PDB file of C-alpha atoms in Angstrom:
ATOM      1  CA  UNK C   1      42.497  75.439 -25.704  1.00 71.00           C
ATOM      2  CA  UNK C   2      42.130  73.461 -28.187  1.00 75.00           C
ATOM      3  CA  UNK C   3      43.138  70.278 -27.163  1.00 78.00           C
ATOM      4  CA  UNK C   4      40.634  71.059 -23.399  1.00 76.00           C
ATOM      5  CA  UNK C   5      37.575  71.673 -26.169  1.00 82.00           C
ATOM      6  CA  UNK C   6      38.174  68.396 -27.449  1.00 79.00           C
ATOM      7  CA  UNK C   7      38.349  66.590 -24.529  1.00 72.00           C
ATOM      8  CA  UNK C   8      34.709  68.272 -24.127  1.00 80.00           C
ATOM      9  CA  UNK C   9      33.338  67.800 -27.467  1.00 80.00           C
ATOM     10  CA  UNK C  10      34.445  63.413 -26.367  1.00 83.00           C
ATOM     11  CA  UNK C  11      32.742  63.200 -23.576  1.00 78.00           C
ATOM     12  CA  UNK C  12      29.604  64.665 -25.142  1.00 79.00           C
ATOM     13  CA  UNK C  13      29.978  62.515 -27.724  1.00 78.00           C
ATOM     14  CA  UNK C  14      30.785  59.278 -25.746  1.00 78.00           C
ATOM     15  CA  UNK C  15      27.201  59.713 -24.287  1.00 74.00           C
ATOM     16  CA  UNK C  16      25.498  59.666 -27.101  1.00 72.00           C
ATOM     17  CA  UNK C  17      26.153  55.267 -27.175  1.00 71.00           C
ATOM     18  CA  UNK C  18      24.231  55.367 -23.643  1.00 72.00           C
ATOM     19  CA  UNK C  19      20.584  56.371 -25.169  1.00 71.00           C
ATOM     20  CA  UNK C  20      18.770  54.195 -23.020  1.00 78.00           C
ATOM     21  CA  UNK C  21      20.840  54.891 -19.558  1.00 78.00           C
ATOM     22  CA  UNK C  22      19.630  58.104 -20.637  1.00 76.00           C
ATOM     23  CA  UNK C  23      16.100  57.576 -20.637  1.00 81.00           C
ATOM     24  CA  UNK C  24      16.404  55.516 -17.517  1.00 83.00           C
ATOM     25  CA  UNK C  25      18.057  59.086 -15.715  1.00 82.00           C
ATOM     26  CA  UNK C  26      14.982  60.738 -16.948  1.00 82.00           C
ATOM     27  CA  UNK C  27      12.200  58.321 -15.808  1.00 86.00           C
ATOM     28  CA  UNK C  28      14.446  57.906 -12.338  1.00 86.00           C
ATOM     29  CA  UNK C  29      14.842  61.953 -11.811  1.00 84.00           C
ATOM     30  CA  UNK C  30      10.879  61.951 -12.708  1.00 86.00           C
ATOM     31  CA  UNK C  31       9.545  59.320 -10.545  1.00 88.00           C
ATOM     32  CA  UNK C  32      12.176  61.028  -7.613  1.00 85.00           C
ATOM     33  CA  UNK C  33      10.468  64.188  -8.025  1.00 86.00           C
ATOM     34  CA  UNK C  34       7.253  63.337  -8.104  1.00 87.00           C
ATOM     35  CA  UNK C  35       7.560  61.421  -4.809  1.00 88.00           C
ATOM     36  CA  UNK C  36       9.247  64.499  -3.070  1.00 86.00           C
ATOM     37  CA  UNK C  37       6.540  66.946  -4.070  1.00 87.00           C
ATOM     38  CA  UNK C  38       3.499  64.593  -2.784  1.00 87.00           C
ATOM     39  CA  UNK C  39       5.636  64.183   0.452  1.00 87.00           C
ATOM     40  CA  UNK C  40       5.303  68.373   0.234  1.00 87.00           C
ATOM     41  CA  UNK C  41       2.114  68.320  -0.596  1.00 86.00           C
ATOM     42  CA  UNK C  42       0.793  65.722   2.444  1.00 86.00           C
ATOM     43  CA  UNK C  43       3.310  68.361   5.245  1.00 82.00           C
ATOM     44  CA  UNK C  44       1.186  71.285   4.064  1.00 85.00           C
ATOM     45  CA  UNK C  45      -2.498  70.089   3.204  1.00 79.00           C
ATOM     46  CA  UNK C  46      -3.550  71.725   6.229  1.00 72.00           C
ATOM     47  CA  UNK C  47      -1.440  74.440   6.906  1.00 74.00           C
ATOM     48  CA  UNK C  48      -0.975  76.222   3.482  1.00 73.00           C
ATOM     49  CA  UNK C  49       2.259  77.729   4.216  1.00 79.00           C
ATOM     50  CA  UNK C  50       4.225  78.626   7.156  1.00 80.00           C
ATOM     51  CA  UNK C  51       7.075  80.787   8.792  1.00 76.00           C
ATOM     52  CA  UNK C  52      10.576  80.476   8.581  1.00 76.00           C
ATOM     53  CA  UNK C  53      13.680  82.567   9.118  1.00 72.00           C
ATOM     54  CA  UNK C  54      13.652  83.849   5.441  1.00 74.00           C
ATOM     55  CA  UNK C  55       9.705  84.694   5.144  1.00 76.00           C
ATOM     56  CA  UNK C  56       6.776  82.762   4.366  1.00 82.00           C
ATOM     57  CA  UNK C  57       6.920  79.551   2.639  1.00 85.00           C
ATOM     58  CA  UNK C  58       4.284  78.425   0.987  1.00 86.00           C
ATOM     59  CA  UNK C  59       3.727  75.098  -0.938  1.00 87.00           C
ATOM     60  CA  UNK C  60       4.371  76.912  -5.100  1.00 87.00           C
ATOM     61  CA  UNK C  61       7.248  77.715  -2.849  1.00 87.00           C
ATOM     62  CA  UNK C  62       7.719  74.460  -2.377  1.00 89.00           C
ATOM     63  CA  UNK C  63       7.022  72.718  -5.472  1.00 89.00           C
ATOM     64  CA  UNK C  64       9.818  75.698  -7.645  1.00 90.00           C
ATOM     65  CA  UNK C  65      11.990  74.866  -4.857  1.00 91.00           C
ATOM     66  CA  UNK C  66      11.869  70.632  -5.605  1.00 90.00           C
ATOM     67  CA  UNK C  67      11.947  70.919  -9.176  1.00 91.00           C
ATOM     68  CA  UNK C  68      15.137  73.485  -9.936  1.00 92.00           C
ATOM     69  CA  UNK C  69      17.070  71.496  -7.713  1.00 91.00           C
ATOM     70  CA  UNK C  70      16.647  68.435  -9.013  1.00 89.00           C
ATOM     71  CA  UNK C  71      17.423  69.963 -12.310  1.00 89.00           C
ATOM     72  CA  UNK C  72      20.460  71.848 -11.070  1.00 92.00           C
ATOM     73  CA  UNK C  73      21.395  68.125 -10.070  1.00 89.00           C
ATOM     74  CA  UNK C  74      21.036  66.531 -13.229  1.00 87.00           C
ATOM     75  CA  UNK C  75      23.016  69.514 -14.133  1.00 87.00           C
ATOM     76  CA  UNK C  76      26.008  68.892 -11.983  1.00 88.00           C
ATOM     77  CA  UNK C  77      26.161  65.578 -11.008  1.00 84.00           C
ATOM     78  CA  UNK C  78      29.982  64.150 -11.498  1.00 83.00           C
ATOM     79  CA  UNK C  79      32.231  60.795 -11.499  1.00 82.00           C
ATOM     80  CA  UNK C  80      35.492  63.462 -10.957  1.00 84.00           C
ATOM     81  CA  UNK C  81      35.856  61.217  -7.730  1.00 86.00           C
ATOM     82  CA  UNK C  82      36.116  57.875  -9.177  1.00 83.00           C
ATOM     83  CA  UNK C  83      37.643  58.320 -12.945  1.00 84.00           C
ATOM     84  CA  UNK C  84      40.615  60.595 -10.359  1.00 84.00           C
ATOM     85  CA  UNK C  85      40.567  57.524  -8.418  1.00 81.00           C
ATOM     86  CA  UNK C  86      40.166  54.834 -10.534  1.00 82.00           C
ATOM     87  CA  UNK C  87      43.852  56.687 -12.397  1.00 82.00           C
ATOM     88  CA  UNK C  88      45.445  56.407  -8.965  1.00 78.00           C
ATOM     89  CA  UNK C  89      44.836  52.988  -8.693  1.00 79.00           C
ATOM     90  CA  UNK C  90      45.912  52.067 -12.465  1.00 79.00           C
ATOM     91  CA  UNK C  91      49.246  54.084 -13.049  1.00 77.00           C
ATOM     92  CA  UNK C  92      47.453  55.835 -15.051  1.00 80.00           C
ATOM     93  CA  UNK C  93      48.544  59.082 -13.099  1.00 78.00           C
ATOM     94  CA  UNK C  94      52.060  58.309 -14.325  1.00 76.00           C
ATOM     95  CA  UNK C  95      51.088  59.669 -17.548  1.00 79.00           C
ATOM     96  CA  UNK C  96      49.881  62.518 -16.472  1.00 74.00           C
ATOM     97  CA  UNK C  97      52.361  63.925 -15.833  1.00 73.00           C
ATOM     98  CA  UNK C  98      53.859  64.480 -18.632  1.00 76.00           C
ATOM     99  CA  UNK C  99      50.905  65.554 -20.909  1.00 75.00           C
ATOM    100  CA  UNK C 100      50.733  68.898 -21.837  1.00 76.00           C
ATOM    101  CA  UNK C 101      47.722  69.032 -20.457  1.00 79.00           C
ATOM    102  CA  UNK C 102      46.568  69.908 -16.656  1.00 82.00           C
ATOM    103  CA  UNK C 103      44.475  67.774 -14.940  1.00 82.00           C
ATOM    104  CA  UNK C 104      42.053  69.887 -13.391  1.00 85.00           C
ATOM    105  CA  UNK C 105      41.407  71.120 -16.439  1.00 85.00           C
ATOM    106  CA  UNK C 106      40.860  68.145 -18.133  1.00 87.00           C
ATOM    107  CA  UNK C 107      38.951  66.692 -15.813  1.00 86.00           C
ATOM    108  CA  UNK C 108      36.683  69.287 -16.155  1.00 88.00           C
ATOM    109  CA  UNK C 109      36.109  69.396 -19.036  1.00 88.00           C
ATOM    110  CA  UNK C 110      34.954  65.647 -19.406  1.00 86.00           C
ATOM    111  CA  UNK C 111      32.815  67.252 -16.209  1.00 88.00           C
ATOM    112  CA  UNK C 112      31.063  69.735 -18.798  1.00 88.00           C
ATOM    113  CA  UNK C 113      31.011  67.591 -21.392  1.00 87.00           C
ATOM    114  CA  UNK C 114      28.239  65.103 -20.054  1.00 86.00           C
ATOM    115  CA  UNK C 115      26.997  68.128 -17.991  1.00 86.00           C
ATOM    116  CA  UNK C 116      26.100  69.300 -21.633  1.00 86.00           C
ATOM    117  CA  UNK C 117      24.523  66.048 -22.782  1.00 85.00           C
ATOM    118  CA  UNK C 118      22.384  65.487 -19.272  1.00 84.00           C
ATOM    119  CA  UNK C 119      21.352  69.619 -19.517  1.00 86.00           C
ATOM    120  CA  UNK C 120      20.044  69.084 -23.865  1.00 85.00           C
ATOM    121  CA  UNK C 121      18.655  65.358 -23.561  1.00 84.00           C
ATOM    122  CA  UNK C 122      17.277  64.674 -20.117  1.00 83.00           C
ATOM    123  CA  UNK C 123      17.252  67.956 -17.920  1.00 86.00           C
ATOM    124  CA  UNK C 124      15.205  70.059 -20.672  1.00 87.00           C
ATOM    125  CA  UNK C 125      12.874  67.305 -21.270  1.00 86.00           C
ATOM    126  CA  UNK C 126      12.515  67.099 -17.257  1.00 85.00           C
ATOM    127  CA  UNK C 127      11.774  70.993 -17.230  1.00 85.00           C
ATOM    128  CA  UNK C 128       9.806  70.774 -19.422  1.00 86.00           C
ATOM    129  CA  UNK C 129       7.225  67.203 -18.337  1.00 83.00           C
ATOM    130  CA  UNK C 130       8.362  69.297 -14.786  1.00 84.00           C
ATOM    131  CA  UNK C 131       6.240  73.103 -16.213  1.00 84.00           C
ATOM    132  CA  UNK C 132       3.674  71.601 -17.580  1.00 85.00           C
ATOM    133  CA  UNK C 133       2.490  69.386 -15.048  1.00 83.00           C
ATOM    134  CA  UNK C 134       3.523  71.569 -11.533  1.00 83.00           C
ATOM    135  CA  UNK C 135       4.120  75.178 -13.154  1.00 80.00           C
ATOM    136  CA  UNK C 136       7.119  77.574 -12.309  1.00 81.00           C
ATOM    137  CA  UNK C 137       7.194  81.371 -11.719  1.00 81.00           C
ATOM    138  CA  UNK C 138      10.383  82.905 -13.110  1.00 85.00           C
ATOM    139  CA  UNK C 139      12.437  85.354 -10.409  1.00 90.00           C
ATOM    140  CA  UNK C 140      12.943  88.852 -11.589  1.00 91.00           C
ATOM    141  CA  UNK C 141      15.528  89.615 -13.792  1.00 92.00           C
ATOM    142  CA  UNK C 142      17.996  90.636 -11.589  1.00 93.00           C
ATOM    143  CA  UNK C 143      16.976  87.425  -9.146  1.00 95.00           C
ATOM    144  CA  UNK C 144      17.584  85.530 -12.454  1.00 94.00           C
ATOM    145  CA  UNK C 145      21.068  86.938 -12.954  1.00 95.00           C
ATOM    146  CA  UNK C 146      22.072  86.053  -9.952  1.00 96.00           C
ATOM    147  CA  UNK C 147      20.472  82.231 -10.030  1.00 95.00           C
ATOM    148  CA  UNK C 148      22.337  81.461 -12.738  1.00 94.00           C
ATOM    149  CA  UNK C 149      25.872  83.191 -12.236  1.00 96.00           C
ATOM    150  CA  UNK C 150      25.518  81.244  -9.251  1.00 96.00           C
ATOM    151  CA  UNK C 151      24.434  78.008 -10.326  1.00 94.00           C
ATOM    152  CA  UNK C 152      27.653  78.008 -12.559  1.00 94.00           C
ATOM    153  CA  UNK C 153      29.426  79.089  -9.293  1.00 95.00           C
ATOM    154  CA  UNK C 154      27.739  75.813  -7.449  1.00 94.00           C
ATOM    155  CA  UNK C 155      29.192  73.603  -9.619  1.00 93.00           C
ATOM    156  CA  UNK C 156      32.561  74.622  -9.201  1.00 94.00           C
ATOM    157  CA  UNK C 157      32.763  73.590  -6.173  1.00 95.00           C
ATOM    158  CA  UNK C 158      30.901  71.008  -6.488  1.00 93.00           C
ATOM    159  CA  UNK C 159      33.216  69.778  -9.062  1.00 93.00           C
ATOM    160  CA  UNK C 160      36.088  70.660  -6.861  1.00 93.00           C
ATOM    161  CA  UNK C 161      35.131  69.092  -3.983  1.00 92.00           C
ATOM    162  CA  UNK C 162      35.160  65.828  -6.216  1.00 91.00           C
ATOM    163  CA  UNK C 163      38.590  66.551  -7.694  1.00 91.00           C
ATOM    164  CA  UNK C 164      39.305  66.799  -3.810  1.00 90.00           C
ATOM    165  CA  UNK C 165      38.265  63.805  -2.779  1.00 89.00           C
ATOM    166  CA  UNK C 166      39.212  61.931  -6.213  1.00 87.00           C
ATOM    167  CA  UNK C 167      43.383  63.488  -4.803  1.00 86.00           C
ATOM    168  CA  UNK C 168      43.149  62.001  -1.541  1.00 85.00           C
ATOM    169  CA  UNK C 169      43.616  58.596  -3.490  1.00 80.00           C
ATOM    170  CA  UNK C 170      46.881  58.901  -3.405  1.00 80.00           C
ATOM    171  CA  UNK C 171      47.318  58.327   0.225  1.00 80.00           C
ATOM    172  CA  UNK C 172      44.057  55.888   0.255  1.00 76.00           C
ATOM    173  CA  UNK C 173      43.593  54.045  -2.565  1.00 67.00           C
ATOM    174  CA  UNK C 174      39.297  53.508  -2.151  1.00 71.00           C
ATOM    175  CA  UNK C 175      37.614  56.838  -1.752  1.00 78.00           C
ATOM    176  CA  UNK C 176      34.653  54.767  -2.098  1.00 78.00           C
ATOM    177  CA  UNK C 177      34.149  55.468   2.069  1.00 80.00           C
ATOM    178  CA  UNK C 178      34.548  59.945   1.656  1.00 81.00           C
ATOM    179  CA  UNK C 179      33.212  59.439  -1.706  1.00 83.00           C
ATOM    180  CA  UNK C 180      29.904  58.521   0.672  1.00 85.00           C
ATOM    181  CA  UNK C 181      30.608  61.064   3.837  1.00 84.00           C
ATOM    182  CA  UNK C 182      30.739  63.737   0.713  1.00 86.00           C
ATOM    183  CA  UNK C 183      27.176  62.790  -0.168  1.00 85.00           C
ATOM    184  CA  UNK C 184      25.936  62.227   2.594  1.00 86.00           C
ATOM    185  CA  UNK C 185      26.907  66.513   3.782  1.00 86.00           C
ATOM    186  CA  UNK C 186      25.854  67.187   0.103  1.00 87.00           C
ATOM    187  CA  UNK C 187      22.274  66.129   1.575  1.00 84.00           C
ATOM    188  CA  UNK C 188      22.275  67.100   4.838  1.00 85.00           C
ATOM    189  CA  UNK C 189      23.535  70.673   4.637  1.00 88.00           C
ATOM    190  CA  UNK C 190      23.292  71.431   0.459  1.00 90.00           C
ATOM    191  CA  UNK C 191      19.403  71.759   0.830  1.00 88.00           C
ATOM    192  CA  UNK C 192      19.315  69.963  -1.956  1.00 87.00           C
ATOM    193  CA  UNK C 193      16.351  68.238  -0.516  1.00 82.00           C
ATOM    194  CA  UNK C 194      15.135  69.288   2.040  1.00 85.00           C
ATOM    195  CA  UNK C 195      15.930  73.772   2.269  1.00 88.00           C
ATOM    196  CA  UNK C 196      17.843  74.793   5.523  1.00 87.00           C
ATOM    197  CA  UNK C 197      15.197  77.270   6.175  1.00 86.00           C
ATOM    198  CA  UNK C 198      13.961  74.241   7.661  1.00 85.00           C
ATOM    199  CA  UNK C 199      16.450  73.339  10.065  1.00 86.00           C
ATOM    200  CA  UNK C 200      17.276  73.918  13.460  1.00 84.00           C
ATOM    201  CA  UNK C 201      19.024  77.421  14.728  1.00 83.00           C
ATOM    202  CA  UNK C 202      22.653  75.669  15.172  1.00 86.00           C
ATOM    203  CA  UNK C 203      22.062  73.505  11.699  1.00 85.00           C
ATOM    204  CA  UNK C 204      21.959  76.411  10.279  1.00 86.00           C
ATOM    205  CA  UNK C 205      25.121  78.582  11.901  1.00 87.00           C
ATOM    206  CA  UNK C 206      26.730  75.001  11.317  1.00 88.00           C
ATOM    207  CA  UNK C 207      26.080  75.022   7.403  1.00 88.00           C
ATOM    208  CA  UNK C 208      26.863  78.781   7.354  1.00 88.00           C
ATOM    209  CA  UNK C 209      30.283  77.574   7.728  1.00 90.00           C
ATOM    210  CA  UNK C 210      30.939  75.307   4.636  1.00 91.00           C
ATOM    211  CA  UNK C 211      30.467  75.395   1.889  1.00 93.00           C
ATOM    212  CA  UNK C 212      27.934  72.914   0.707  1.00 93.00           C
ATOM    213  CA  UNK C 213      24.592  75.309   1.420  1.00 93.00           C
ATOM    214  CA  UNK C 214      26.597  77.046  -2.198  1.00 95.00           C
ATOM    215  CA  UNK C 215      26.112  74.429  -4.302  1.00 94.00           C
ATOM    216  CA  UNK C 216      21.845  73.999  -3.681  1.00 94.00           C
ATOM    217  CA  UNK C 217      20.720  76.046  -1.476  1.00 93.00           C
ATOM    218  CA  UNK C 218      21.692  79.335  -1.889  1.00 94.00           C
ATOM    219  CA  UNK C 219      20.845  79.339  -5.833  1.00 95.00           C
ATOM    220  CA  UNK C 220      17.074  77.932  -4.724  1.00 94.00           C
ATOM    221  CA  UNK C 221      16.586  80.968  -2.356  1.00 93.00           C
ATOM    222  CA  UNK C 222      17.907  82.790  -4.883  1.00 95.00           C
ATOM    223  CA  UNK C 223      16.083  81.519  -7.620  1.00 94.00           C
ATOM    224  CA  UNK C 224      12.656  81.929  -5.618  1.00 92.00           C
ATOM    225  CA  UNK C 225      13.716  85.622  -4.077  1.00 92.00           C
ATOM    226  CA  UNK C 226      13.694  84.688  -0.898  1.00 90.00           C
ATOM    227  CA  UNK C 227      16.725  86.728   0.215  1.00 90.00           C
ATOM    228  CA  UNK C 228      17.318  90.087  -0.662  1.00 91.00           C
ATOM    229  CA  UNK C 229      19.742  91.439  -3.388  1.00 93.00           C
ATOM    230  CA  UNK C 230      22.215  92.756  -1.212  1.00 94.00           C
ATOM    231  CA  UNK C 231      22.231  88.896   0.871  1.00 93.00           C
ATOM    232  CA  UNK C 232      22.219  87.416  -3.359  1.00 94.00           C
ATOM    233  CA  UNK C 233      24.843  89.167  -3.854  1.00 95.00           C
ATOM    234  CA  UNK C 234      26.733  87.681  -0.535  1.00 95.00           C
ATOM    235  CA  UNK C 235      25.642  84.030  -1.301  1.00 95.00           C
ATOM    236  CA  UNK C 236      27.822  84.746  -4.862  1.00 96.00           C
ATOM    237  CA  UNK C 237      30.952  86.173  -2.854  1.00 97.00           C
ATOM    238  CA  UNK C 238      30.884  83.581  -0.181  1.00 96.00           C
ATOM    239  CA  UNK C 239      30.935  81.155  -3.926  1.00 97.00           C
ATOM    240  CA  UNK C 240      34.057  83.171  -5.273  1.00 96.00           C
ATOM    241  CA  UNK C 241      35.891  82.560  -1.677  1.00 96.00           C
ATOM    242  CA  UNK C 242      35.116  78.844  -1.669  1.00 96.00           C
ATOM    243  CA  UNK C 243      36.787  78.923  -5.199  1.00 96.00           C
ATOM    244  CA  UNK C 244      39.421  80.911  -4.323  1.00 96.00           C
ATOM    245  CA  UNK C 245      40.041  78.114  -0.877  1.00 95.00           C
ATOM    246  CA  UNK C 246      39.336  74.510  -2.572  1.00 94.00           C
ATOM    247  CA  UNK C 247      41.647  75.842  -5.550  1.00 93.00           C
ATOM    248  CA  UNK C 248      44.358  77.115  -2.706  1.00 94.00           C
ATOM    249  CA  UNK C 249      44.005  73.419  -1.245  1.00 93.00           C
ATOM    250  CA  UNK C 250      43.647  71.472  -4.773  1.00 90.00           C
ATOM    251  CA  UNK C 251      47.197  72.474  -5.467  1.00 90.00           C
ATOM    252  CA  UNK C 252      48.547  72.291  -2.397  1.00 90.00           C
ATOM    253  CA  UNK C 253      47.282  69.153  -2.946  1.00 87.00           C
ATOM    254  CA  UNK C 254      48.300  68.143  -5.601  1.00 85.00           C
ATOM    255  CA  UNK C 255      52.179  69.189  -5.542  1.00 85.00           C
ATOM    256  CA  UNK C 256      51.935  66.697  -2.021  1.00 84.00           C
ATOM    257  CA  UNK C 257      50.632  64.271  -4.163  1.00 78.00           C
ATOM    258  CA  UNK C 258      52.880  64.820  -7.285  1.00 77.00           C
ATOM    259  CA  UNK C 259      55.925  64.216  -5.271  1.00 78.00           C
ATOM    260  CA  UNK C 260      54.227  61.359  -3.335  1.00 67.00           C
ATOM    261  CA  UNK C 261      54.784  59.762  -6.617  1.00 64.00           C
ATOM    262  CA  UNK C 262      58.068  60.400  -7.169  1.00 54.00           C
ATOM    263  CA  UNK C 263      59.380  59.003  -4.091  1.00 48.00           C
ATOM    264  CA  UNK C 264      58.065  56.269  -5.133  1.00 51.00           C
ATOM    265  CA  UNK C 265      59.111  55.994  -7.971  1.00 48.00           C
ATOM    266  CA  UNK C 266      55.536  55.910 -10.234  1.00 47.00           C
TER     267      UNK C 266
END
């Protein structure tokens, strides 16, 4: 455990050398936030609110949705795909097999360290600016607790999928295209930018069979209290289910990848 904590600390501290990157990322996030909010303002200026399959949605709801969604994006983003792929291409992965630590555990702590840094130095000022400019209404205590749990689960699902795509690099040395496909699926089916309650019925129903909506849409629907507590708990149970499924797939891929590496003389 102490070794993993060191990985986390090193990842956090390494970001201190790139203060300008943090500042530019913060500015970029604020610009994207403003663009999205003014987009929703243009759509809602004549109607004020609209009826969806999850109740009435107002412009104020969309402001909160956009602000929290951008905050989640800052907190969970990771470069795990490319870190795994780089280790495979350079052969460094062979050394990972003999280390007394888990590759996934090491990368997870690395991601936690990087995300922790962004949460302190990017997410916090972003939320302060967003709240001062637009305001935000916190949900009631039960929903707030469920939101925190679902956000953590969403981060774990996002990391697991990223790690899986990286492992595919054992068979396809370049996973850039797969990573791009993953980002497209996230953009479409996660509700990161456009809430799923605006989707046609067939797309909304399709999203229920995919893990992507559990990364953004589930936590955001809970935060806005657009779902009853029973359904909110249902979202969280689905997240746990997908975490287990992805962990099982990871295990199978890792075992086959190690066998492939050994057979090839890695």
